[in-house]
Amino acid sequence: MDANELSAIDRQLLWHPFTQSATAEPNIPIGAAKGAYLYKEDGCALLDAISSWWVNLHGHSHPHIAEAVYRQALELEHVIFAGFTHRPAAELASRLSRVVPGALQRFFFSDNGSTAVEVGLKMALQYWHNLGIPRTRILALEGSYHGDTFGAMSLSERSAFNAPFSPYLFDVEYLPAPLPGFEEASMAAIDRSISDEKVAVFVYEPLVQGAGGMRMYTPEVLDKMLARVRSSGALLLADEVMTGFYRTGRLFASDHAPANAPDIMALSKGLTGGAMALGLTLCRESIYEAFCSTRMEHTFFHGHSYTANPLACAAALASLDLTLSEQCASAVARIERNHRAFSDSLPSSAQVLNMRVQGSILALDLNLPGQGGYFHPVRKRLYPYFIERGVLLRPLGNTLYVMPPYCFSDDNLNMVYDVIHSMLEELPSWTEYGER
């Protein structure tokens, strides 16, 4: 199948995520990937500066991960996980149990970030139900995004993304996110919400609200916020689907607030180094014990056909080898230093707002006419601008972010920074967005 045939079939048969097919440009055929690069069918390279939607940690087609999946495929590709177990799942849980924050010692497998969060929410609600304690209220942060299944949508801020389903979503109380300048308002809202001790669970993205626009808040505020909620007896559910595995500069974002480690944590994306689909929901032993009973109705009735898929577990184990190496931690620190140097090098400009860095994540907002956010029309100009210059950046409306795999060299980073510099120099001439 050549590139033309591939594109024809794509247009005729395929339906792509987060894409308005009526107005979108043709999808780019990718034939291969290696390290920091994606290679189009015509052989042209694209520098993957967003880790292919935040999943790729160590570079594409990493031989250590590929070989682990190959060896596992020759031995055991899958088995039902109800009534059976296998070494890759047991080894992955064992190794992670030694490095995750707090006392998260029970591991429930699923197959993506949305379901990992949904599993955690169901755990929290049924925990109180099994104990016979009437805690049913759910807290989340404004600007949050937790996934696209119904429970995860209910946890996420109401927006155009979930508007068609709003009559079917359950109630969640949204607190102001503790962004710079809004910390006290957030704390006051928490105090009001927890006063009746009926909150079951607080669900949050620690330090960085990803799809909400890479909105960041400090570790000190995270710690203070979690301490307030925990004081009421409510459970803490950390959505680390994006922030896990060194994205924020530490192995988990929750490690920035160790005194208030979560009771439940959701992982996916970087879990397998971007090689295969896998989700994990971790919880404290005390939560697990609330489901252990002679009463069948206390069972956690949740599962997926591909729960704990051995191939995905093998990929996760191989990725963990790389993630826990000294080279990985050093690479993340180097990327953060480069991000901060680039941030400091940007000349003062009315076009750039809220330049921010956390670990391997760099983000900035473009100050343009119109209301900012995901649907700002500048995104339609920015995305092809970067693609034409050989860099994959996928702006969130007028928010531009860089989240590279850890194999990125200084030269790779400088290529990304240079194309951002060029865009900022040309931006005033983009007359459709007016003058500031």
Tab-separated table of C-alpha atoms in Angstrom:
chain	number	residue	atom	x	y	z
A	1	MET	CA	0.000	0.000	0.000
A	2	ASP	CA	1.560	3.298	-1.075
A	3	ALA	CA	1.009	6.653	0.612
A	4	ASN	CA	-1.715	7.713	-1.818
A	5	GLU	CA	-3.709	4.536	-1.261
A	6	LEU	CA	-3.262	4.835	2.488
A	7	SER	CA	-4.584	8.400	2.435
A	8	ALA	CA	-7.543	7.387	0.268
A	9	ILE	CA	-8.529	4.589	2.642
A	10	ASP	CA	-8.045	6.928	5.588
A	11	ARG	CA	-10.457	9.472	4.096
A	12	GLN	CA	-13.000	6.787	3.218
A	13	LEU	CA	-12.996	4.579	6.311
A	14	LEU	CA	-11.198	5.995	9.351
A	15	TRP	CA	-12.517	8.276	12.101
A	16	HIS	CA	-9.835	10.142	14.037
A	17	PRO	CA	-9.965	11.401	17.642
A	18	PHE	CA	-10.504	15.074	18.512
A	19	THR	CA	-10.789	15.873	14.800
A	20	GLN	CA	-13.476	17.812	12.947
A	21	SER	CA	-13.274	15.831	9.718
A	22	ALA	CA	-15.244	18.377	7.698
A	23	THR	CA	-12.563	21.047	8.070
A	24	ALA	CA	-9.378	19.187	9.030
A	25	GLU	CA	-6.362	18.930	6.777
A	26	PRO	CA	-5.579	15.434	5.430
A	27	ASN	CA	-3.997	13.157	8.028
A	28	ILE	CA	-0.250	12.669	7.656
A	29	PRO	CA	0.771	9.082	6.771
A	30	ILE	CA	3.509	7.845	9.113
A	31	GLY	CA	5.507	4.838	8.028
A	32	ALA	CA	8.143	4.521	10.746
A	33	ALA	CA	9.505	6.074	13.914
A	34	LYS	CA	12.851	5.971	15.655
A	35	GLY	CA	14.140	7.844	18.658
A	36	ALA	CA	12.949	11.444	18.625
A	37	TYR	CA	11.586	11.273	15.087
A	38	LEU	CA	8.477	10.194	13.215
A	39	TYR	CA	9.026	9.415	9.536
A	40	LYS	CA	6.347	10.166	6.984
A	41	GLU	CA	5.672	7.701	4.189
A	42	ASP	CA	7.651	9.954	1.865
A	43	GLY	CA	10.666	9.662	4.194
A	44	CYS	CA	10.519	13.192	5.601
A	45	ALA	CA	11.158	13.417	9.340
A	46	LEU	CA	9.042	15.067	12.026
A	47	LEU	CA	10.583	15.832	15.414
A	48	ASP	CA	8.101	14.526	18.005
A	49	ALA	CA	8.092	17.351	20.560
A	50	ILE	CA	4.895	16.181	22.321
A	51	SER	CA	5.836	12.520	22.844
A	52	SER	CA	2.956	11.431	20.602
A	53	TRP	CA	0.256	12.679	22.969
A	54	TRP	CA	2.433	12.433	26.068
A	55	VAL	CA	2.973	8.668	25.989
A	56	ASN	CA	6.492	8.226	24.632
A	57	LEU	CA	9.161	8.454	27.318
A	58	HIS	CA	12.367	7.065	25.858
A	59	GLY	CA	12.035	7.471	22.107
A	60	HIS	CA	10.189	5.578	19.415
A	61	SER	CA	10.885	1.926	18.624
A	62	HIS	CA	13.243	1.590	21.562
A	63	PRO	CA	15.061	-1.736	21.136
A	64	HIS	CA	14.949	-2.647	24.835
A	65	ILE	CA	11.157	-2.345	24.917
A	66	ALA	CA	10.654	-3.927	21.496
A	67	GLU	CA	12.791	-6.938	22.407
A	68	ALA	CA	10.911	-7.410	25.689
A	69	VAL	CA	7.559	-7.450	23.878
A	70	TYR	CA	8.921	-9.865	21.269
A	71	ARG	CA	10.217	-12.294	23.881
A	72	GLN	CA	6.935	-12.147	25.774
A	73	ALA	CA	4.897	-12.720	22.597
A	74	LEU	CA	6.704	-16.010	22.051
A	75	GLU	CA	5.862	-17.147	25.582
A	76	LEU	CA	2.422	-15.831	26.598
A	77	GLU	CA	0.485	-13.178	24.693
A	78	HIS	CA	-2.654	-13.091	26.847
A	79	VAL	CA	-4.709	-14.934	29.434
A	80	ILE	CA	-7.899	-14.032	31.255
A	81	PHE	CA	-6.948	-12.280	34.500
A	82	ALA	CA	-9.955	-13.529	36.476
A	83	GLY	CA	-8.820	-16.750	38.134
A	84	PHE	CA	-5.329	-16.595	36.585
A	85	THR	CA	-2.144	-14.623	37.063
A	86	HIS	CA	1.247	-14.368	35.365
A	87	ARG	CA	4.795	-13.226	35.964
A	88	PRO	CA	4.801	-9.941	33.990
A	89	ALA	CA	1.878	-8.539	36.012
A	90	ALA	CA	3.300	-9.739	39.328
A	91	GLU	CA	6.773	-8.417	38.574
A	92	LEU	CA	5.447	-5.042	37.415
A	93	ALA	CA	3.368	-4.613	40.578
A	94	SER	CA	6.281	-5.718	42.742
A	95	ARG	CA	8.748	-3.302	41.179
A	96	LEU	CA	6.356	-0.363	41.167
A	97	SER	CA	5.352	-0.995	44.784
A	98	ARG	CA	8.911	-0.091	45.792
A	99	VAL	CA	8.902	3.325	44.096
A	100	VAL	CA	5.330	4.686	44.156
A	101	PRO	CA	4.449	7.354	46.739
A	102	GLY	CA	2.981	6.553	50.134
A	103	ALA	CA	1.525	3.149	50.849
A	104	LEU	CA	-0.026	2.272	47.491
A	105	GLN	CA	0.253	-1.500	47.599
A	106	ARG	CA	-2.682	-2.865	45.562
A	107	PHE	CA	-2.681	-2.777	41.751
A	108	PHE	CA	-5.720	-3.020	39.489
A	109	PHE	CA	-5.018	-3.275	35.753
A	110	SER	CA	-7.014	-1.735	32.922
A	111	ASP	CA	-6.052	-0.450	29.498
A	112	ASN	CA	-5.963	3.361	29.297
A	113	GLY	CA	-5.896	6.522	31.371
A	114	SER	CA	-9.621	7.208	31.302
A	115	THR	CA	-10.475	3.759	32.600
A	116	ALA	CA	-7.680	3.935	35.187
A	117	VAL	CA	-9.321	7.072	36.598
A	118	GLU	CA	-12.786	5.545	36.344
A	119	VAL	CA	-11.616	2.465	38.241
A	120	GLY	CA	-10.200	4.713	40.958
A	121	LEU	CA	-13.455	6.627	41.266
A	122	LYS	CA	-15.477	3.417	41.539
A	123	MET	CA	-13.056	2.110	44.162
A	124	ALA	CA	-13.500	5.272	46.238
A	125	LEU	CA	-17.288	5.327	46.062
A	126	GLN	CA	-17.730	1.611	46.717
A	127	TYR	CA	-15.239	1.780	49.580
A	128	TRP	CA	-17.596	4.038	51.528
A	129	HIS	CA	-20.606	2.008	50.394
A	130	ASN	CA	-19.059	-1.239	51.642
A	131	LEU	CA	-18.274	0.385	54.980
A	132	GLY	CA	-21.843	1.651	55.273
A	133	ILE	CA	-20.673	5.253	55.640
A	134	PRO	CA	-22.760	7.878	53.774
A	135	ARG	CA	-20.005	9.742	51.959
A	136	THR	CA	-21.117	10.406	48.394
A	137	ARG	CA	-19.915	13.871	47.370
A	138	ILE	CA	-17.126	14.181	44.806
A	139	LEU	CA	-14.711	17.097	44.500
A	140	ALA	CA	-12.595	18.025	41.470
A	141	LEU	CA	-10.820	21.126	40.188
A	142	GLU	CA	-12.063	23.647	37.671
A	143	GLY	CA	-10.240	23.229	34.387
A	144	SER	CA	-9.753	19.520	34.970
A	145	TYR	CA	-9.713	16.788	32.338
A	146	HIS	CA	-9.738	13.140	33.356
A	147	GLY	CA	-10.787	11.256	30.216
A	148	ASP	CA	-13.674	10.472	27.909
A	149	THR	CA	-15.543	7.567	29.486
A	150	PHE	CA	-18.663	8.637	31.357
A	151	GLY	CA	-17.230	8.634	34.861
A	152	ALA	CA	-14.091	10.440	33.703
A	153	MET	CA	-16.183	12.952	31.758
A	154	SER	CA	-18.254	13.620	34.853
A	155	LEU	CA	-15.061	14.425	36.757
A	156	SER	CA	-13.855	16.785	34.031
A	157	GLU	CA	-14.928	20.402	33.722
A	158	ARG	CA	-18.116	20.808	31.723
A	159	SER	CA	-17.274	22.104	28.262
A	160	ALA	CA	-17.972	21.628	24.563
A	161	PHE	CA	-16.136	18.304	24.804
A	162	ASN	CA	-18.832	16.717	26.937
A	163	ALA	CA	-21.819	19.042	26.328
A	164	PRO	CA	-23.844	16.469	24.317
A	165	PHE	CA	-23.717	14.160	27.330
A	166	SER	CA	-24.317	16.687	30.105
A	167	PRO	CA	-27.821	15.357	30.968
A	168	TYR	CA	-26.248	11.963	31.683
A	169	LEU	CA	-23.246	13.032	33.776
A	170	PHE	CA	-23.372	12.834	37.557
A	171	ASP	CA	-22.837	15.825	39.828
A	172	VAL	CA	-19.343	16.857	40.841
A	173	GLU	CA	-18.385	19.908	42.893
A	174	TYR	CA	-15.667	21.943	41.205
A	175	LEU	CA	-13.173	23.916	43.262
A	176	PRO	CA	-11.134	26.826	41.879
A	177	ALA	CA	-7.776	25.453	40.797
A	178	PRO	CA	-4.975	26.786	43.049
A	179	LEU	CA	-3.196	28.588	40.223
A	180	PRO	CA	-0.884	31.513	41.014
A	181	GLY	CA	-3.006	34.304	42.445
A	182	PHE	CA	-5.971	32.050	43.210
A	183	GLU	CA	-4.536	29.971	46.027
A	184	GLU	CA	-6.570	31.515	48.833
A	185	ALA	CA	-9.825	31.307	46.882
A	186	SER	CA	-9.146	27.631	46.286
A	187	MET	CA	-8.387	26.952	49.958
A	188	ALA	CA	-11.512	28.805	51.078
A	189	ALA	CA	-13.624	26.760	48.663
A	190	ILE	CA	-12.081	23.550	50.001
A	191	ASP	CA	-12.902	24.550	53.570
A	192	ARG	CA	-16.536	25.170	52.635
A	193	SER	CA	-16.832	21.900	50.727
A	194	ILE	CA	-15.387	19.623	53.408
A	195	SER	CA	-17.211	21.176	56.359
A	196	ASP	CA	-19.994	18.563	56.525
A	197	GLU	CA	-17.610	15.554	56.238
A	198	LYS	CA	-19.689	14.023	53.433
A	199	VAL	CA	-17.005	14.170	50.738
A	200	ALA	CA	-16.085	10.714	49.455
A	201	VAL	CA	-13.150	11.583	47.230
A	202	PHE	CA	-11.168	14.464	45.800
A	203	VAL	CA	-9.860	13.848	42.269
A	204	TYR	CA	-7.002	16.026	41.020
A	205	GLU	CA	-4.162	16.330	38.529
A	206	PRO	CA	-1.113	17.049	40.701
A	207	LEU	CA	0.880	20.171	39.714
A	208	VAL	CA	-0.163	20.280	36.030
A	209	GLN	CA	-3.649	20.309	34.501
A	210	GLY	CA	-2.737	18.895	31.113
A	211	ALA	CA	-5.544	19.119	28.562
A	212	GLY	CA	-6.948	22.107	30.451
A	213	GLY	CA	-4.074	24.173	29.057
A	214	MET	CA	-0.946	22.966	30.899
A	215	ARG	CA	-2.049	25.030	33.898
A	216	MET	CA	0.494	24.714	36.705
A	217	TYR	CA	0.526	25.272	40.444
A	218	THR	CA	3.255	24.840	43.034
A	219	PRO	CA	4.211	21.812	45.151
A	220	GLU	CA	3.680	23.881	48.308
A	221	VAL	CA	0.094	24.647	47.300
A	222	LEU	CA	-0.494	21.026	46.298
A	223	ASP	CA	0.628	19.875	49.734
A	224	LYS	CA	-1.530	22.440	51.519
A	225	MET	CA	-4.594	21.600	49.408
A	226	LEU	CA	-4.284	17.861	50.002
A	227	ALA	CA	-3.759	18.322	53.744
A	228	ARG	CA	-6.991	20.320	53.952
A	229	VAL	CA	-9.014	17.665	52.140
A	230	ARG	CA	-7.436	14.784	54.033
A	231	SER	CA	-8.281	16.437	57.343
A	232	SER	CA	-11.959	15.788	56.560
A	233	GLY	CA	-11.410	12.051	56.089
A	234	ALA	CA	-12.044	12.138	52.326
A	235	LEU	CA	-9.962	9.989	49.994
A	236	LEU	CA	-7.389	11.525	47.636
A	237	LEU	CA	-7.323	10.268	44.030
A	238	ALA	CA	-4.324	11.482	42.030
A	239	ASP	CA	-4.706	11.379	38.266
A	240	GLU	CA	-1.058	10.856	37.272
A	241	VAL	CA	-1.879	9.595	33.787
A	242	MET	CA	0.095	12.467	32.272
A	243	THR	CA	2.298	13.572	35.180
A	244	GLY	CA	3.722	10.160	36.072
A	245	PHE	CA	7.192	8.876	35.226
A	246	TYR	CA	9.288	12.040	35.614
A	247	ARG	CA	7.158	14.457	33.577
A	248	THR	CA	7.212	16.968	36.457
A	249	GLY	CA	10.862	16.417	37.391
A	250	ARG	CA	10.246	13.701	39.996
A	251	LEU	CA	9.217	10.119	39.370
A	252	PHE	CA	5.615	10.997	40.243
A	253	ALA	CA	4.116	14.443	40.691
A	254	SER	CA	2.809	13.236	44.060
A	255	ASP	CA	6.431	12.931	45.185
A	256	HIS	CA	6.499	16.739	45.382
A	257	ALA	CA	4.087	16.499	48.358
A	258	PRO	CA	5.181	13.307	50.142
A	259	ALA	CA	3.437	14.111	53.422
A	260	ASN	CA	0.085	13.856	51.661
A	261	ALA	CA	0.510	10.948	49.276
A	262	PRO	CA	-2.692	9.859	47.513
A	263	ASP	CA	-4.935	7.025	48.663
A	264	ILE	CA	-5.570	6.067	45.033
A	265	MET	CA	-3.494	6.826	41.946
A	266	ALA	CA	-4.208	6.359	38.225
A	267	LEU	CA	-1.384	5.637	35.765
A	268	SER	CA	-1.215	5.099	32.006
A	269	LYS	CA	0.437	6.935	29.050
A	270	GLY	CA	4.158	6.682	29.914
A	271	LEU	CA	3.611	3.442	31.839
A	272	THR	CA	4.727	1.351	28.848
A	273	GLY	CA	7.015	3.999	27.392
A	274	GLY	CA	4.353	4.611	24.763
A	275	ALA	CA	4.695	1.134	23.278
A	276	MET	CA	1.327	-0.421	24.193
A	277	ALA	CA	-1.973	0.409	25.866
A	278	LEU	CA	-2.051	-0.215	29.628
A	279	GLY	CA	-3.674	1.378	32.655
A	280	LEU	CA	-3.057	0.896	36.365
A	281	THR	CA	-5.014	2.008	39.409
A	282	LEU	CA	-3.168	1.758	42.710
A	283	CYS	CA	-4.698	2.000	46.172
A	284	ARG	CA	-3.906	1.622	49.849
A	285	GLU	CA	-4.314	-1.780	51.478
A	286	SER	CA	-7.092	-0.403	53.723
A	287	ILE	CA	-9.207	0.347	50.638
A	288	TYR	CA	-8.635	-3.127	49.235
A	289	GLU	CA	-9.616	-4.674	52.566
A	290	ALA	CA	-13.045	-3.016	52.401
A	291	PHE	CA	-13.798	-5.222	49.374
A	292	CYS	CA	-12.632	-8.478	51.011
A	293	SER	CA	-15.770	-10.003	52.481
A	294	THR	CA	-17.941	-13.108	52.594
A	295	ARG	CA	-20.650	-10.913	51.066
A	296	MET	CA	-20.468	-11.171	47.277
A	297	GLU	CA	-22.001	-7.722	46.852
A	298	HIS	CA	-18.812	-6.237	48.337
A	299	THR	CA	-16.839	-7.534	45.321
A	300	PHE	CA	-15.331	-4.975	42.965
A	301	PHE	CA	-17.259	-5.886	39.832
A	302	HIS	CA	-15.044	-4.278	37.232
A	303	GLY	CA	-12.825	-5.753	34.544
A	304	HIS	CA	-11.621	-5.598	30.961
A	305	SER	CA	-10.916	-8.336	28.445
A	306	TYR	CA	-7.296	-7.249	28.191
A	307	THR	CA	-6.737	-6.655	31.906
A	308	ALA	CA	-3.023	-7.117	32.717
A	309	ASN	CA	-2.171	-8.085	29.149
A	310	PRO	CA	1.242	-9.806	29.381
A	311	LEU	CA	2.638	-8.027	26.314
A	312	ALA	CA	1.759	-4.619	27.737
A	313	CYS	CA	3.156	-5.604	31.135
A	314	ALA	CA	6.394	-6.691	29.470
A	315	ALA	CA	6.606	-3.320	27.717
A	316	ALA	CA	6.002	-1.554	31.033
A	317	LEU	CA	8.733	-3.569	32.751
A	318	ALA	CA	11.225	-2.723	30.012
A	319	SER	CA	10.230	0.938	30.124
A	320	LEU	CA	10.642	0.895	33.904
A	321	ASP	CA	14.214	-0.404	33.461
A	322	LEU	CA	14.959	2.731	31.468
A	323	THR	CA	12.925	5.111	33.641
A	324	LEU	CA	14.658	4.106	36.874
A	325	SER	CA	18.133	4.510	35.398
A	326	GLU	CA	20.398	7.389	36.359
A	327	GLN	CA	20.524	8.384	32.695
A	328	CYS	CA	16.773	9.013	32.634
A	329	ALA	CA	16.750	11.253	35.704
A	330	SER	CA	19.729	13.158	34.288
A	331	ALA	CA	17.978	13.574	30.929
A	332	VAL	CA	14.865	15.020	32.558
A	333	ALA	CA	16.975	17.452	34.598
A	334	ARG	CA	18.866	18.479	31.446
A	335	ILE	CA	15.621	19.055	29.525
A	336	GLU	CA	14.274	21.197	32.378
A	337	ARG	CA	17.475	23.276	32.423
A	338	ASN	CA	17.165	23.835	28.681
A	339	HIS	CA	13.489	24.788	29.014
A	340	ARG	CA	14.307	27.340	31.704
A	341	ALA	CA	17.189	28.791	29.680
A	342	PHE	CA	14.907	29.142	26.664
A	343	SER	CA	12.224	30.752	28.817
A	344	ASP	CA	14.768	33.231	30.161
A	345	SER	CA	16.058	33.961	26.652
A	346	LEU	CA	12.714	35.032	25.219
A	347	PRO	CA	12.660	38.798	24.784
A	348	SER	CA	9.983	40.719	26.637
A	349	SER	CA	6.892	40.621	24.440
A	350	ALA	CA	3.237	41.512	24.706
A	351	GLN	CA	2.516	38.362	22.712
A	352	VAL	CA	3.639	35.836	25.352
A	353	LEU	CA	1.838	35.317	28.635
A	354	ASN	CA	2.494	33.025	31.569
A	355	MET	CA	5.682	31.290	30.499
A	356	ARG	CA	6.010	28.225	32.731
A	357	VAL	CA	8.180	25.151	33.216
A	358	GLN	CA	7.697	22.047	35.349
A	359	GLY	CA	10.124	19.199	34.804
A	360	SER	CA	10.154	18.239	31.123
A	361	ILE	CA	7.078	20.389	30.360
A	362	LEU	CA	7.354	23.888	28.892
A	363	ALA	CA	4.224	25.943	28.186
A	364	LEU	CA	3.266	29.483	27.219
A	365	ASP	CA	0.094	31.322	26.239
A	366	LEU	CA	-0.146	33.553	23.186
A	367	ASN	CA	-1.767	36.903	23.951
A	368	LEU	CA	-4.128	37.302	20.990
A	369	PRO	CA	-7.536	38.854	20.377
A	370	GLY	CA	-10.497	36.716	21.312
A	371	GLN	CA	-11.115	34.463	24.233
A	372	GLY	CA	-8.227	32.113	24.961
A	373	GLY	CA	-8.613	28.383	25.311
A	374	TYR	CA	-8.749	25.203	23.288
A	375	PHE	CA	-10.957	26.635	20.543
A	376	HIS	CA	-8.912	29.734	19.808
A	377	PRO	CA	-8.576	29.829	15.977
A	378	VAL	CA	-4.822	30.480	16.062
A	379	ARG	CA	-4.342	26.762	16.597
A	380	LYS	CA	-5.354	26.151	12.962
A	381	ARG	CA	-2.454	28.332	11.864
A	382	LEU	CA	0.100	27.154	14.403
A	383	TYR	CA	-0.188	23.401	13.890
A	384	PRO	CA	0.619	23.369	10.136
A	385	TYR	CA	3.248	26.083	10.666
A	386	PHE	CA	5.238	23.759	12.901
A	387	ILE	CA	4.599	20.658	10.768
A	388	GLU	CA	5.908	22.440	7.675
A	389	ARG	CA	9.119	23.131	9.583
A	390	GLY	CA	9.581	19.529	10.658
A	391	VAL	CA	8.325	19.754	14.254
A	392	LEU	CA	5.259	18.099	15.775
A	393	LEU	CA	3.686	20.529	18.238
A	394	ARG	CA	-0.044	20.317	18.912
A	395	PRO	CA	-1.178	23.580	20.541
A	396	LEU	CA	-4.119	23.638	22.920
A	397	GLY	CA	-5.769	26.630	21.266
A	398	ASN	CA	-3.553	29.606	22.090
A	399	THR	CA	-1.508	27.544	24.572
A	400	LEU	CA	1.719	26.185	23.146
A	401	TYR	CA	3.568	23.444	25.009
A	402	VAL	CA	6.621	21.241	24.579
A	403	MET	CA	6.763	17.801	26.214
A	404	PRO	CA	9.526	15.799	24.552
A	405	PRO	CA	10.647	12.203	25.074
A	406	TYR	CA	13.706	11.978	27.280
A	407	CYS	CA	15.947	10.945	24.387
A	408	PHE	CA	15.767	14.513	23.034
A	409	SER	CA	19.252	15.943	22.555
A	410	ASP	CA	20.156	19.583	23.084
A	411	ASP	CA	20.123	19.965	19.296
A	412	ASN	CA	16.586	18.543	19.162
A	413	LEU	CA	15.466	20.992	21.825
A	414	ASN	CA	17.155	23.906	20.075
A	415	MET	CA	15.329	23.002	16.858
A	416	VAL	CA	12.021	23.265	18.735
A	417	TYR	CA	12.998	26.521	20.428
A	418	ASP	CA	14.137	27.997	17.100
A	419	VAL	CA	10.825	27.250	15.400
A	420	ILE	CA	8.970	28.839	18.332
A	421	HIS	CA	11.210	31.912	18.047
A	422	SER	CA	10.441	32.098	14.326
A	423	MET	CA	6.714	31.821	14.948
A	424	LEU	CA	6.804	34.625	17.518
A	425	GLU	CA	8.695	36.854	15.071
A	426	GLU	CA	6.094	36.211	12.357
A	427	LEU	CA	3.048	36.351	14.613
A	428	PRO	CA	2.545	40.147	14.331
A	429	SER	CA	2.125	39.750	10.565
A	430	TRP	CA	-0.693	37.231	10.965
A	431	THR	CA	-3.280	39.928	10.420
A	432	GLU	CA	-6.279	37.670	10.977
A	433	TYR	CA	-5.471	37.835	14.691
A	434	GLY	CA	-5.178	41.624	14.823
A	435	GLU	CA	-2.656	43.803	16.583
A	436	ARG	CA	-1.943	44.068	20.277
